[in-house]
Amino acid sequence: MRKKISYIGLSFLVTVAITLLFASCLRLRTNDTAVLDKLAARDVGGGVCYFTISDRTMRYAYAGADTLPLLVLLHGAPGSSSGLLDFLTDSLLLSHVKIITPDRAGYGYSGFGRSEVSLEIQAKYIAEIIQRQAFGQPVIVMGNSYGGSVAARLAMDYPELLDGLLLISTAVAPGEEKIYGISRPLHFLGLKWLIPSVLRVANDEKMYHFRELEKMSAYWDNIKVPVWMLHGEADQLIYPGNALYAKKRLKGRPFKLITLPEQDHYIIWNKPELVKETIMNALVELQIAPPEILADASLDWSEAVNSISADETPIRNDFSH
C-alpha cells in the first residue's frame, strides 16, 4: 500500500514538474535580436522600441518611412507581435505605409505574464504608440481576434486618431464566443499555475470578455471611420454572430463585411493573402494606394456582400452570467 501511495505521489510530482517545464518554455514571443534579424533579412529597415506608460512597459516593432501613413497591427490571444512579422516585413505594403506591430499588454515583451483585462486600458496603450509614431499621417488599425476588440475600443475612445479600422475574426458581441470547459476552473479555483503564462493571460482576458464587450456596447456610435470586417462562417471560437452584431451596430456608417464560407477562426494564418488583400483594399478606398495593387485580388470588396442573415445566425451565448 505504501509503495502504491509513493508511486502515485512520485507520478504527481513528475506531472507537476513536466507541467511547470512546459509552462516556462511556451512563451509565443520573438526576442529583439530575432526581430531585427528578420527585418534585416527582408531589407526593410525598422527596429524595436520600448516605452513605459503608467506602470506598464510596452514593446513594438516597426518598419517603413515616417512620411507614410501608419498601419498598426494588433495580435490576438494568445500570441504576440511575432505572429505578424510577415505582414510587418511585406515589401508591397511597406511601399505605401509604415507598419507597427505592438505586443499587447501581458504578451511578448509588454509585461509578459501580467494580464490587463480592461479593453479601455489596452486601447490607451495603443493610442500612446500611435501618438508617438503617426507624425500627422493617416492611421489605419487592424486587429485580429481579441486584438480586434482592442482596435474597436480604440476607435471608440480615440476617434480623432484613426482613419480606418479593419477587424479580422474579431470578438465584438458579448457572449458570442466559445468558452472552454477548463477556463472557469483555471480562473476561479486557483489553478492558473498549471498553465503557461501566455495561456494564463489569454484565459484571464477570456473570462472578462463578456463584461468588457458589454461595457463597450455603449460606445459604438463613437466609431466614425470606415470599417472593413473579414470573418469565417465556420468560426467555432469567435462565432459568426459577431459579424452580424457589428453590421447592426454600424448601420448607416461606412461598413463593409465579407464572410468566408467554410473558413474557421484562423484566417490570418490559413489565408494570409486574403488578410493582405483586405489591408490593400482599405488603402485603396482611403486613397493611400492606387487601385492597381488590387489587380490580382480574389476578394471583391466593391460589393462586400454579407452572406449571414439574422435567421441563419443563432445567438449561442456560451458565457453564462
mmCIF file of C-alpha atoms in Angstrom, residues 20-145:
data_model
loop_
_atom_site.group_PDB
_atom_site.id
_atom_site.type_symbol
_atom_site.label_atom_id
_atom_site.label_comp_id
_atom_site.label_asym_id
_atom_site.label_seq_id
_atom_site.Cartn_x
_atom_site.Cartn_y
_atom_site.Cartn_z
ATOM 1 C CA LEU A 20 5.990 23.670 -14.993
ATOM 2 C CA LEU A 21 8.724 22.977 -17.549
ATOM 3 C CA PHE A 22 6.186 23.323 -20.364
ATOM 4 C CA ALA A 23 4.843 26.494 -18.768
ATOM 5 C CA SER A 24 8.316 28.011 -18.575
ATOM 6 C CA CYS A 25 9.104 27.223 -22.221
ATOM 7 C CA LEU A 26 5.904 28.241 -24.006
ATOM 8 C CA ARG A 27 6.048 31.995 -24.479
ATOM 9 C CA LEU A 28 4.956 32.620 -28.101
ATOM 10 C CA ARG A 29 7.255 35.599 -28.486
ATOM 11 C CA THR A 30 10.300 36.651 -30.505
ATOM 12 C CA ASN A 31 13.198 38.495 -28.893
ATOM 13 C CA ASP A 32 14.583 41.777 -30.198
ATOM 14 C CA THR A 33 17.578 40.200 -31.920
ATOM 15 C CA ALA A 34 15.426 37.767 -33.903
ATOM 16 C CA VAL A 35 13.038 40.566 -34.922
ATOM 17 C CA LEU A 36 15.934 42.760 -36.066
ATOM 18 C CA ASP A 37 17.450 39.832 -37.961
ATOM 19 C CA LYS A 38 14.182 39.293 -39.850
ATOM 20 C CA LEU A 39 13.901 42.990 -40.666
ATOM 21 C CA ALA A 40 17.479 42.944 -41.948
ATOM 22 C CA ALA A 41 16.922 39.755 -43.957
ATOM 23 C CA ARG A 42 13.966 41.376 -45.720
ATOM 24 C CA ASP A 43 15.959 44.606 -46.152
ATOM 25 C CA VAL A 44 13.075 46.795 -44.961
ATOM 26 C CA GLY A 45 14.793 48.756 -42.200
ATOM 27 C CA GLY A 46 12.878 49.348 -38.994
ATOM 28 C CA GLY A 47 13.544 48.381 -35.416
ATOM 29 C CA VAL A 48 12.159 47.686 -31.949
ATOM 30 C CA CYS A 49 11.037 50.273 -29.384
ATOM 31 C CA TYR A 50 10.104 50.222 -25.710
ATOM 32 C CA PHE A 51 8.291 52.834 -23.657
ATOM 33 C CA THR A 52 6.612 52.996 -20.266
ATOM 34 C CA ILE A 53 3.054 54.165 -19.686
ATOM 35 C CA SER A 54 1.564 54.129 -16.196
ATOM 36 C CA ASP A 55 3.280 51.056 -14.697
ATOM 37 C CA ARG A 56 3.478 49.094 -17.939
ATOM 38 C CA THR A 57 6.444 48.696 -20.282
ATOM 39 C CA MET A 58 5.273 48.253 -23.861
ATOM 40 C CA ARG A 59 7.233 46.923 -26.838
ATOM 41 C CA TYR A 60 6.539 47.320 -30.530
ATOM 42 C CA ALA A 61 8.372 46.571 -33.764
ATOM 43 C CA TYR A 62 8.201 48.933 -36.725
ATOM 44 C CA ALA A 63 9.222 49.209 -40.360
ATOM 45 C CA GLY A 64 8.728 51.802 -43.086
ATOM 46 C CA ALA A 65 9.120 55.536 -43.598
ATOM 47 C CA ASP A 66 7.774 58.121 -41.149
ATOM 48 C CA THR A 67 6.450 60.110 -44.119
ATOM 49 C CA LEU A 68 3.939 57.362 -44.984
ATOM 50 C CA PRO A 69 0.508 56.640 -43.456
ATOM 51 C CA LEU A 70 0.643 54.374 -40.404
ATOM 52 C CA LEU A 71 -0.756 50.823 -40.259
ATOM 53 C CA VAL A 72 -1.000 49.319 -36.755
ATOM 54 C CA LEU A 73 -1.442 45.532 -36.468
ATOM 55 C CA LEU A 74 -2.820 44.047 -33.225
ATOM 56 C CA HIS A 75 -2.451 40.333 -32.472
ATOM 57 C CA GLY A 76 -4.973 38.058 -30.791
ATOM 58 C CA ALA A 77 -4.779 35.785 -27.757
ATOM 59 C CA PRO A 78 -2.590 34.011 -27.012
ATOM 60 C CA GLY A 79 0.206 35.440 -29.109
ATOM 61 C CA SER A 80 2.450 38.429 -29.660
ATOM 62 C CA SER A 81 3.704 40.688 -32.420
ATOM 63 C CA SER A 82 5.892 37.806 -33.619
ATOM 64 C CA GLY A 83 2.839 36.258 -35.280
ATOM 65 C CA LEU A 84 2.522 39.311 -37.532
ATOM 66 C CA LEU A 85 6.142 39.657 -38.647
ATOM 67 C CA ASP A 86 5.379 38.522 -42.200
ATOM 68 C CA PHE A 87 2.977 41.457 -42.536
ATOM 69 C CA LEU A 88 5.467 43.814 -40.879
ATOM 70 C CA THR A 89 8.128 42.914 -43.444
ATOM 71 C CA ASP A 90 5.896 42.825 -46.541
ATOM 72 C CA SER A 91 7.604 44.973 -49.177
ATOM 73 C CA LEU A 92 4.403 45.770 -51.116
ATOM 74 C CA LEU A 93 2.620 47.051 -48.012
ATOM 75 C CA LEU A 94 5.713 48.975 -46.930
ATOM 76 C CA SER A 95 5.784 50.823 -50.236
ATOM 77 C CA HIS A 96 2.546 52.505 -49.130
ATOM 78 C CA VAL A 97 2.515 52.508 -45.308
ATOM 79 C CA LYS A 98 4.685 52.445 -42.247
ATOM 80 C CA ILE A 99 3.789 49.385 -40.133
ATOM 81 C CA ILE A 100 3.845 48.911 -36.368
ATOM 82 C CA THR A 101 3.200 45.632 -34.530
ATOM 83 C CA PRO A 102 2.921 46.039 -30.743
ATOM 84 C CA ASP A 103 2.976 43.283 -28.166
ATOM 85 C CA ARG A 104 -0.359 43.730 -26.406
ATOM 86 C CA ALA A 105 -0.252 44.120 -22.622
ATOM 87 C CA GLY A 106 0.734 40.852 -20.939
ATOM 88 C CA TYR A 107 2.151 39.278 -24.101
ATOM 89 C CA GLY A 108 5.545 39.240 -25.786
ATOM 90 C CA TYR A 109 7.718 41.820 -24.056
ATOM 91 C CA SER A 110 4.929 44.126 -22.855
ATOM 92 C CA GLY A 111 4.927 42.976 -19.239
ATOM 93 C CA PHE A 112 4.867 39.287 -20.142
ATOM 94 C CA GLY A 113 2.575 37.270 -17.894
ATOM 95 C CA ARG A 114 0.911 40.283 -16.242
ATOM 96 C CA SER A 115 -2.665 40.417 -17.503
ATOM 97 C CA GLU A 116 -4.587 43.549 -18.429
ATOM 98 C CA VAL A 117 -8.238 42.617 -18.890
ATOM 99 C CA SER A 118 -9.568 46.149 -19.483
ATOM 100 C CA LEU A 119 -10.163 46.993 -23.146
ATOM 101 C CA GLU A 120 -10.177 50.668 -22.223
ATOM 102 C CA ILE A 121 -6.688 50.478 -20.738
ATOM 103 C CA GLN A 122 -5.336 48.339 -23.580
ATOM 104 C CA ALA A 123 -6.710 50.875 -26.063
ATOM 105 C CA LYS A 124 -4.976 53.643 -24.116
ATOM 106 C CA TYR A 125 -1.628 51.881 -24.512
ATOM 107 C CA ILE A 126 -2.084 51.548 -28.285
ATOM 108 C CA ALA A 127 -3.218 55.176 -28.551
ATOM 109 C CA GLU A 128 0.063 56.213 -26.928
ATOM 110 C CA ILE A 129 2.021 54.302 -29.574
ATOM 111 C CA ILE A 130 0.034 55.960 -32.360
ATOM 112 C CA GLN A 131 0.577 59.405 -30.867
ATOM 113 C CA ARG A 132 4.319 58.701 -30.787
ATOM 114 C CA GLN A 133 4.575 57.260 -34.292
ATOM 115 C CA ALA A 134 1.908 58.723 -36.611
ATOM 116 C CA PHE A 135 3.698 62.052 -37.284
ATOM 117 C CA GLY A 136 0.484 63.600 -38.593
ATOM 118 C CA GLN A 137 -0.101 60.863 -41.184
ATOM 119 C CA PRO A 138 -3.378 58.919 -41.651
ATOM 120 C CA VAL A 139 -3.731 55.912 -39.328
ATOM 121 C CA ILE A 140 -5.308 52.525 -40.066
ATOM 122 C CA VAL A 141 -5.605 49.907 -37.321
ATOM 123 C CA MET A 142 -6.124 46.201 -37.988
ATOM 124 C CA GLY A 143 -6.925 43.788 -35.175
ATOM 125 C CA ASN A 144 -7.081 40.002 -35.287
ATOM 126 C CA SER A 145 -9.378 38.103 -32.901
#
